[in-house]
Every structure is written in structure tokens, then in C-alpha cells.
């Protein structure tokens, strides 16, 4: 199996990280991989905000995320699970990359998805763990969207698209099984 296919087959979502920070070179390599992603019409409209895991912005987003989930919880059991969950949305990863994209460009969300996949695969190839994050979408598009956009230095006319947490793994996880019969049709 070639190295690209091997990296793809080994990647899985990691939800436990060591406290070891990423080096500047590692962060630059991840960003470069993301920026090398193809984009529709080569617009290259995806922007990456790099946030240190200790930055209070992340705690503020996490607090708002939990409040939003509690409001939407359908029952007391779900609320109890949310309240008792000790994890934050980025599982204490030392680095979080939050991607924003042009809100008026039809293909921005797809472009951001391709960009984040490049970052996740680059992380895997560098023996780092990653977790692609969408759970903060309601917060990042909610009543505080302009506030968070300013804190995260989103360019004008950009909105949240997707995020990815990256760090040194504190645990291993096998990739999910694939089911060709369920997921593929040959026509």
C-alpha cells in the first residue's frame, strides 16, 4: 500500500492529547497542507485561525457550546449527560485550527471540508492526532457570531466553516470499519 493510502486508512478521530505543544514547524506544516487543498474555481477563500489550546477564547466558545446544547436538549437525561461531560469540545488539544470561509461563495463549505481533511491527514502522517470539529457550529453562527469572528480574526464576509483539534496522542484508536455494501453503488 502506498503512503497516502496507508495514512488515510490509519487516521481516526482522537479525543485525548498530551500536554506537549506543537512546534512552530509542525503548525506551519499543517497549515501548508491545508492551504494546498484544491478549492472551487481556485478561489482559495478558506482562512485558518490558529489558536493555542490554552487560549481563553476556546473556553468561552466551549461554555457557549454547552449552554446551546443544554437549551436544545430534548429531555433531562440528555441535559444530565451534557452537564456531566468533563471534556471540552477540543479535548484539551494543544492547538485548534478554526476555518472560516466566504459566506457568499456557494462552495466555501466544501472547500473548507477539503482543507480540514488535508490538515487531518497531514497530522496523521506526522504521527499526530486530530479531531475534526463541527459541534461548535450553532455557537459560531449564533447571536455571538460577530463577536467570535472578531476574536478569531476572520476576514470580512467570512463565517465559521469547520474546525480541527491537533496534538500529540495520549491514546490510540483504531479507524472505523468500512462497509462497501452499505456505502457504495456501482452503476
Coordinates of N, CA and C in Angstrom, one line a residue:
X1 N 0.9 -1.2 0.0 CA 0.0 0.0 0.0 C 0.9 1.2 0.0
X2 N 0.6 2.2 -0.8 CA 1.4 3.4 -0.9 C 1.1 4.3 0.4
X3 N 2.0 5.2 0.6 CA 2.0 6.0 1.9 C 0.7 6.8 2.0
X4 N 0.2 7.4 0.9 CA -1.0 8.2 1.1 C -2.2 7.3 1.5
X5 N -2.4 6.2 0.8 CA -3.5 5.2 1.2 C -3.3 4.7 2.6
X6 N -2.1 4.5 3.0 CA -1.8 4.0 4.4 C -2.2 5.1 5.4
X7 N -1.8 6.3 5.1 CA -2.2 7.4 6.0 C -3.7 7.5 6.1
X8 N -4.4 7.5 5.0 CA -5.9 7.6 5.0 C -6.5 6.4 5.8
X9 N -5.9 5.2 5.6 CA -6.5 4.0 6.3 C -6.2 4.0 7.8
X10 N -5.2 4.7 8.3 CA -4.8 4.7 9.7 C -5.4 5.9 10.5
X11 N -5.9 6.9 9.8 CA -6.4 8.1 10.5 C -7.7 7.8 11.2
X12 N -7.8 8.3 12.5 CA -9.1 8.2 13.2 C -9.2 9.4 14.1
X13 N -10.4 9.7 14.6 CA -10.6 10.8 15.5 C -10.0 10.5 16.9
X14 N -9.2 11.4 17.3 CA -8.5 11.3 18.6 C -9.1 12.3 19.6
X15 N -9.5 11.8 20.8 CA -10.1 12.6 21.8 C -9.3 12.6 23.1
X16 N -8.0 12.4 23.0 CA -7.2 12.5 24.2 C -5.8 12.9 23.8
X17 N -5.2 14.0 24.3 CA -3.9 14.5 23.9 C -3.0 14.7 25.1
X18 N -1.7 14.7 24.8 CA -0.7 15.0 25.9 C -0.7 16.5 25.9
X19 N 0.0 17.0 26.9 CA 0.1 18.5 27.1 C 1.2 19.1 26.2
X20 N 2.0 18.2 25.6 CA 3.1 18.7 24.7 C 2.6 19.6 23.6
X21 N 3.1 20.8 23.5 CA 2.7 21.7 22.5 C 3.3 21.3 21.1
X22 N 2.6 21.7 20.0 CA 3.2 21.5 18.7 C 4.3 22.5 18.5
X23 N 5.3 22.2 17.7 CA 6.3 23.1 17.3 C 5.8 24.1 16.3
X24 N 6.5 25.2 16.1 CA 6.1 26.1 15.0 C 6.2 25.4 13.7
X25 N 7.2 24.5 13.5 CA 7.4 23.8 12.2 C 6.2 22.9 12.0
X26 N 5.7 22.2 13.0 CA 4.6 21.3 12.9 C 3.3 22.1 12.5
X27 N 3.1 23.2 13.2 CA 2.0 24.0 12.9 C 2.0 24.5 11.4
X28 N 3.2 25.0 11.0 CA 3.4 25.5 9.7 C 3.1 24.4 8.6
X29 N 3.6 23.2 8.9 CA 3.4 22.1 8.0 C 1.9 21.8 7.9
X30 N 1.1 21.8 9.0 CA -0.3 21.6 8.9 C -1.0 22.6 8.2
X31 N -0.7 23.9 8.4 CA -1.3 25.0 7.7 C -1.0 24.9 6.2
X32 N 0.2 24.6 5.9 CA 0.6 24.5 4.5 C -0.2 23.4 3.8
X33 N -0.3 22.2 4.4 CA -1.1 21.1 3.9 C -2.6 21.6 3.6
X34 N -3.1 22.4 4.6 CA -4.5 22.9 4.4 C -4.6 23.8 3.2
X35 N -3.6 24.7 3.1 CA -3.7 25.7 2.1 C -3.4 25.1 0.7
X36 N -2.8 23.9 0.7 CA -2.6 23.3 -0.6 C -3.8 22.5 -1.1
X37 N -4.9 22.5 -0.4 CA -6.1 21.9 -0.8 C -6.7 22.5 -2.0
X38 N -7.3 21.8 -2.9 CA -8.0 22.4 -4.0 C -9.2 23.1 -3.5
X39 N -9.6 24.2 -4.2 CA -10.8 24.9 -3.9 C -11.5 25.2 -5.2
X40 N -12.9 25.3 -5.1 CA -13.7 25.6 -6.3 C -13.2 26.9 -7.0
X41 N -13.1 26.8 -8.3 CA -12.6 27.9 -9.2 C -11.3 28.5 -8.7
X42 N -10.5 27.7 -7.9 CA -9.2 28.1 -7.3 C -9.4 29.4 -6.5
X43 N -10.5 29.6 -5.9 CA -10.8 30.8 -5.1 C -9.9 31.0 -3.9
X44 N -9.5 29.9 -3.3 CA -8.6 29.9 -2.1 C -9.2 30.8 -1.0
X45 N -10.4 30.7 -0.8 CA -11.1 31.6 0.1 C -11.2 31.1 1.6
X46 N -10.6 30.0 1.8 CA -10.6 29.4 3.2 C -9.6 30.1 4.0
X47 N -9.9 30.6 5.2 CA -9.0 31.2 6.2 C -8.8 30.3 7.4
X48 N -7.6 30.2 7.9 CA -7.3 29.4 9.1 C -6.9 30.3 10.2
X49 N -7.7 30.2 11.3 CA -7.3 30.9 12.6 C -6.6 29.8 13.5
X50 N -5.4 30.0 13.9 CA -4.7 29.1 14.7 C -4.7 29.5 16.2
X51 N -5.3 28.7 17.0 CA -5.5 29.0 18.4 C -4.7 28.0 19.3
X52 N -4.0 28.6 20.3 CA -3.3 27.7 21.3 C -4.4 27.2 22.2
X53 N -4.2 25.9 22.6 CA -5.2 25.2 23.4 C -5.4 25.9 24.8
X54 N -4.5 26.7 25.2 CA -4.7 27.5 26.5 C -5.4 28.8 26.3
X55 N -5.7 29.2 25.1 CA -6.3 30.5 24.9 C -7.7 30.5 25.5
X56 N -8.0 31.6 26.2 CA -9.4 31.7 26.9 C -10.5 31.7 25.8
X57 N -10.2 32.1 24.6 CA -11.3 32.1 23.6 C -11.9 30.7 23.5
X58 N -11.1 29.7 23.5 CA -11.6 28.3 23.4 C -12.5 28.0 24.5
X59 N -12.2 28.4 25.7 CA -13.0 28.1 26.9 C -14.4 28.9 26.7
X60 N -14.3 30.1 26.2 CA -15.5 30.9 26.0 C -16.4 30.2 25.0
X61 N -15.8 29.7 23.9 CA -16.6 29.0 22.9 C -17.2 27.7 23.5
X62 N -16.4 27.0 24.3 CA -16.9 25.8 24.9 C -18.1 26.0 25.8
X63 N -18.0 27.1 26.6 CA -19.0 27.4 27.5 C -20.3 27.7 26.8
X64 N -20.2 28.5 25.7 CA -21.4 28.8 24.9 C -21.9 27.6 24.2
X65 N -21.0 26.7 23.8 CA -21.5 25.5 23.1 C -22.3 24.6 24.1
X66 N -21.8 24.5 25.3 CA -22.6 23.7 26.3 C -23.9 24.3 26.6
X67 N -23.9 25.6 26.7 CA -25.2 26.3 27.0 C -26.2 26.1 25.9
X68 N -25.7 26.2 24.6 CA -26.5 26.0 23.5 C -27.1 24.5 23.4
X69 N -26.2 23.6 23.7 CA -26.7 22.2 23.8 C -27.7 21.9 24.8
X70 N -27.5 22.6 26.0 CA -28.4 22.4 27.1 C -29.8 23.0 26.7
X71 N -29.8 24.1 26.0 CA -31.1 24.7 25.6 C -31.8 23.8 24.6
X72 N -31.1 23.1 23.8 CA -31.6 22.2 22.7 C -31.9 20.8 23.2
X73 N -31.5 20.5 24.4 CA -31.6 19.1 24.9 C -33.1 18.7 25.0
X74 N -33.5 17.6 24.5 CA -34.9 17.2 24.5 C -35.4 16.7 25.8
X75 N -34.5 16.3 26.7 CA -35.0 15.8 28.0 C -33.9 15.9 29.1
X76 N -34.4 15.6 30.3 CA -33.5 15.7 31.4 C -32.3 14.8 31.4
X77 N -32.5 13.6 30.8 CA -31.4 12.7 30.7 C -30.3 13.2 29.8
X78 N -30.6 13.8 28.7 CA -29.7 14.4 27.8 C -29.0 15.6 28.5
X79 N -29.7 16.4 29.2 CA -29.1 17.5 29.9 C -28.1 17.1 30.9
X80 N -28.4 16.0 31.6 CA -27.5 15.4 32.6 C -26.2 15.0 32.0
X81 N -26.3 14.3 30.8 CA -25.1 13.9 30.1 C -24.2 15.1 29.7
X82 N -24.9 16.1 29.2 CA -24.1 17.3 28.8 C -23.4 17.9 30.0
X83 N -24.2 18.1 31.1 CA -23.6 18.7 32.3 C -22.5 17.9 33.0
X84 N -22.6 16.6 32.8 CA -21.6 15.7 33.5 C -20.4 15.4 32.6
X85 N -20.4 15.8 31.3 CA -19.3 15.6 30.4 C -18.1 16.5 30.8
X86 N -17.0 15.8 31.2 CA -15.8 16.6 31.7 C -15.0 17.2 30.6
X87 N -15.3 16.8 29.3 CA -14.5 17.2 28.2 C -14.9 18.5 27.6
X88 N -14.0 19.3 27.0 CA -14.4 20.4 26.2 C -14.4 20.0 24.8
X89 N -14.9 20.9 23.9 CA -15.1 20.5 22.5 C -13.8 20.1 21.8
X90 N -12.7 20.5 22.3 CA -11.4 20.2 21.6 C -10.6 19.2 22.4
X91 N -11.1 18.7 23.4 CA -10.5 17.6 24.2 C -9.1 18.0 24.7
X92 N -8.9 19.3 25.0 CA -7.6 19.8 25.5 C -6.5 19.6 24.5
X93 N -6.7 19.6 23.3 CA -5.7 19.6 22.3 C -4.8 20.8 22.4
X94 N -3.5 20.8 22.2 CA -2.7 21.9 22.3 C -2.9 23.0 21.2
X95 N -3.5 22.6 20.1 CA -3.7 23.5 19.0 C -5.1 23.2 18.4
X96 N -5.8 24.3 18.1 CA -7.1 24.2 17.4 C -7.0 25.1 16.2
X97 N -7.4 24.6 15.1 CA -7.4 25.4 13.8 C -8.9 25.6 13.5
X98 N -9.4 26.8 13.5 CA -10.8 27.1 13.2 C -10.8 27.8 11.8
X99 N -11.5 27.1 10.9 CA -11.6 27.6 9.5 C -12.8 28.4 9.2
X100 N -12.6 29.5 8.6 CA -13.7 30.3 8.1 C -13.7 30.4 6.6
X101 N -14.8 30.8 6.0 CA -14.8 30.9 4.5 C -15.8 32.0 4.1
X102 N -15.7 32.4 2.9 CA -16.6 33.5 2.4 C -18.0 33.0 2.4
X103 N -18.9 33.7 3.1 CA -20.2 33.3 3.3 C -21.1 33.4 2.0
X104 N -20.6 34.2 1.1 CA -21.4 34.4 -0.2 C -20.9 33.5 -1.3
X105 N -19.8 32.7 -1.1 CA -19.4 31.8 -2.2 C -20.0 30.4 -2.0
X106 N -20.7 30.0 -3.0 CA -21.5 28.8 -2.9 C -20.7 27.6 -2.4
X107 N -19.5 27.4 -2.8 CA -18.7 26.2 -2.5 C -17.8 26.3 -1.3
X108 N -17.9 27.4 -0.5 CA -17.0 27.6 0.6 C -17.0 26.4 1.6
X109 N -18.2 25.9 2.0 CA -18.2 24.8 3.0 C -17.5 23.6 2.5
X110 N -17.7 23.3 1.2 CA -17.0 22.1 0.6 C -15.5 22.4 0.6
X111 N -15.1 23.6 0.2 CA -13.7 23.9 0.2 C -13.0 23.8 1.6
X112 N -13.8 24.2 2.6 CA -13.3 24.1 4.0 C -13.2 22.7 4.4
X113 N -14.1 21.8 4.0 CA -14.1 20.4 4.3 C -12.9 19.7 3.7
X114 N -12.6 20.1 2.5 CA -11.4 19.5 1.8 C -10.1 20.0 2.5
X115 N -10.1 21.3 2.9 CA -9.0 21.9 3.6 C -8.7 21.1 4.9
X116 N -9.8 20.9 5.7 CA -9.6 20.3 7.0 C -9.2 18.8 6.9
X117 N -9.7 18.2 5.8 CA -9.2 16.8 5.6 C -7.7 16.8 5.3
X118 N -7.2 17.7 4.5 CA -5.8 17.8 4.2 C -5.0 17.9 5.6
X119 N -5.5 18.8 6.4 CA -4.9 19.0 7.7 C -4.9 17.8 8.6
X120 N -6.0 17.1 8.6 CA -6.1 15.8 9.4 C -5.2 14.8 8.9
X121 N -5.1 14.6 7.6 CA -4.2 13.6 7.0 C -2.8 14.0 7.2
X122 N -2.5 15.3 7.1 CA -1.1 15.7 7.4 C -0.7 15.4 8.8
X123 N -1.7 15.7 9.7 CA -1.4 15.3 11.1 C -1.1 13.9 11.3
X124 N -1.9 13.0 10.7 CA -1.7 11.6 10.8 C -0.3 11.2 10.2
X125 N 0.1 11.8 9.1 CA 1.4 11.4 8.5 C 2.5 11.9 9.4
X126 N 2.3 12.9 10.3 CA 3.3 13.4 11.2 C 3.2 12.7 12.6
X127 N 2.4 11.7 12.7 CA 2.2 10.9 13.9 C 1.5 11.7 15.0
X128 N 0.7 12.7 14.6 CA -0.1 13.5 15.5 C -1.6 13.0 15.4
X129 N -2.3 13.3 16.4 CA -3.7 13.0 16.4 C -4.5 14.2 16.0
X130 N -5.8 14.0 15.5 CA -6.6 15.1 15.2 C -8.1 14.7 15.4
X131 N -8.9 15.8 15.5 CA -10.3 15.6 15.7 C -11.0 16.7 14.9
X132 N -11.7 16.3 13.9 CA -12.5 17.3 13.1 C -13.7 17.7 13.9
X133 N -14.0 19.0 14.0 CA -15.0 19.5 14.9 C -16.1 20.3 14.1
X134 N -17.3 19.9 14.3 CA -18.4 20.7 13.8 C -19.4 21.1 14.9
X135 N -19.2 20.6 16.1 CA -20.2 20.8 17.2 C -20.3 22.2 17.6
X136 N -19.4 23.1 17.3 CA -19.5 24.5 17.7 C -20.2 25.3 16.6
X137 N -20.7 24.7 15.6 CA -21.4 25.4 14.5 C -22.5 26.3 15.0
X138 N -23.4 25.8 15.9 CA -24.5 26.6 16.3 C -24.0 27.9 17.1
X139 N -23.0 27.7 17.9 CA -22.4 28.9 18.6 C -21.8 29.9 17.6
X140 N -21.0 29.4 16.7 CA -20.3 30.2 15.8 C -21.2 30.9 14.8
X141 N -22.4 30.5 14.7 CA -23.4 31.1 13.8 C -24.5 31.7 14.6
X142 N -24.4 31.7 15.9 CA -25.5 32.2 16.8 C -25.4 33.7 17.0
X143 N -26.0 34.1 18.2 CA -26.0 35.5 18.5 C -24.7 36.1 18.7
X144 N -23.6 35.3 19.0 CA -22.3 35.9 19.3 C -21.4 35.7 18.1
X145 N -21.9 35.4 16.9 CA -21.1 35.1 15.8 C -20.1 36.2 15.4
X146 N -20.6 37.4 15.4 CA -19.7 38.6 15.1 C -18.6 38.8 16.1
X147 N -19.0 38.5 17.4 CA -18.0 38.6 18.5 C -16.9 37.6 18.3
X148 N -17.3 36.4 18.1 CA -16.2 35.3 17.9 C -15.5 35.5 16.6
X149 N -16.1 36.0 15.5 CA -15.5 36.2 14.3 C -14.4 37.3 14.4
X150 N -14.6 38.3 15.2 CA -13.6 39.3 15.5 C -12.5 38.8 16.3
X151 N -12.8 38.0 17.4 CA -11.7 37.4 18.2 C -10.8 36.5 17.4
X152 N -11.4 35.8 16.5 CA -10.7 34.8 15.7 C -10.1 35.4 14.4
X153 N -10.3 36.7 14.3 CA -9.7 37.4 13.1 C -10.2 36.8 11.8
X154 N -11.4 36.5 11.7 CA -12.0 36.1 10.4 C -11.9 37.3 9.5
X155 N -11.6 37.1 8.2 CA -11.6 38.2 7.2 C -13.1 38.7 7.0
X156 N -13.2 39.9 6.5 CA -14.5 40.4 6.2 C -15.3 39.4 5.4
X157 N -16.6 39.3 5.6 CA -17.5 38.5 4.9 C -17.2 37.0 5.0
X158 N -16.5 36.6 6.1 CA -16.3 35.2 6.4 C -17.1 34.8 7.5
X159 N -17.4 33.5 7.6 CA -18.1 32.9 8.7 C -17.5 31.5 9.0
X160 N -17.8 31.0 10.2 CA -17.3 29.7 10.6 C -17.7 28.6 9.6
X161 N -16.7 27.7 9.3 CA -17.0 26.6 8.4 C -16.8 25.3 9.1
X162 N -15.6 25.1 9.8 CA -15.3 23.8 10.4 C -14.0 24.0 11.2
X163 N -13.7 23.1 12.1 CA -12.5 23.3 12.9 C -11.8 21.9 13.1
X164 N -10.6 21.9 13.5 CA -9.9 20.7 13.8 C -8.9 20.9 14.9
X165 N -9.0 20.0 15.9 CA -8.0 20.0 17.0 C -6.9 19.1 16.6
X166 N -5.6 19.5 17.0 CA -4.5 18.7 16.7 C -3.5 18.6 17.8
X167 N -2.9 17.5 18.1 CA -1.9 17.4 19.1 C -1.3 16.0 19.2
X168 N -0.4 15.8 20.1 CA 0.2 14.5 20.3 C -0.7 13.6 21.1
X169 N -0.9 12.4 20.5 CA -1.9 11.5 21.1 C -1.6 11.0 22.5
X170 N -2.6 11.0 23.3 CA -2.5 10.4 24.6 C -3.1 9.0 24.6
X171 N -3.7 8.6 23.5 CA -4.4 7.3 23.3 C -4.3 7.0 21.9
X172 N -4.6 5.7 21.6 CA -4.7 5.2 20.2 C -6.1 4.8 20.0
X173 N -6.5 4.9 18.8 CA -7.9 4.4 18.4 C -7.8 3.9 17.0
X174 N -8.4 2.7 16.9 CA -8.5 2.1 15.5 C -9.4 2.9 14.6
X175 N -9.1 2.9 13.4 CA -10.0 3.6 12.4 C -11.3 2.8 12.3
X176 N -12.4 3.5 11.9 CA -13.7 2.8 11.8 C -13.7 1.8 10.7
X177 N -14.5 0.8 10.8 CA -14.7 -0.2 9.8 C -15.4 0.4 8.6
X178 N -15.2 -0.1 7.4 CA -15.9 0.4 6.3 C -16.8 -0.8 5.8
X179 N -17.9 -0.4 5.2 CA -18.9 -1.4 4.7 C -19.2 -1.0 3.2
X180 N -18.5 -1.6 2.3 CA -18.7 -1.3 0.9 C -20.2 -1.6 0.5
X181 N -20.8 -2.6 1.0 CA -22.2 -3.0 0.5 C -23.2 -1.9 0.9
X182 N -23.0 -1.3 2.1 CA -23.9 -0.2 2.6 C -23.6 1.1 1.9
X183 N -22.3 1.4 1.7 CA -21.9 2.7 1.3 C -21.6 3.0 -0.2
X184 N -21.6 1.9 -1.0 CA -21.1 2.1 -2.4 C -22.1 1.4 -3.3
X185 N -22.4 2.1 -4.4 CA -23.2 1.5 -5.5 C -22.4 1.7 -6.8
X186 N -22.2 0.6 -7.5 CA -21.6 0.6 -8.8 C -22.7 0.7 -9.9
X187 N -22.6 1.6 -10.7 CA -23.7 1.8 -11.7 C -23.1 1.7 -13.1

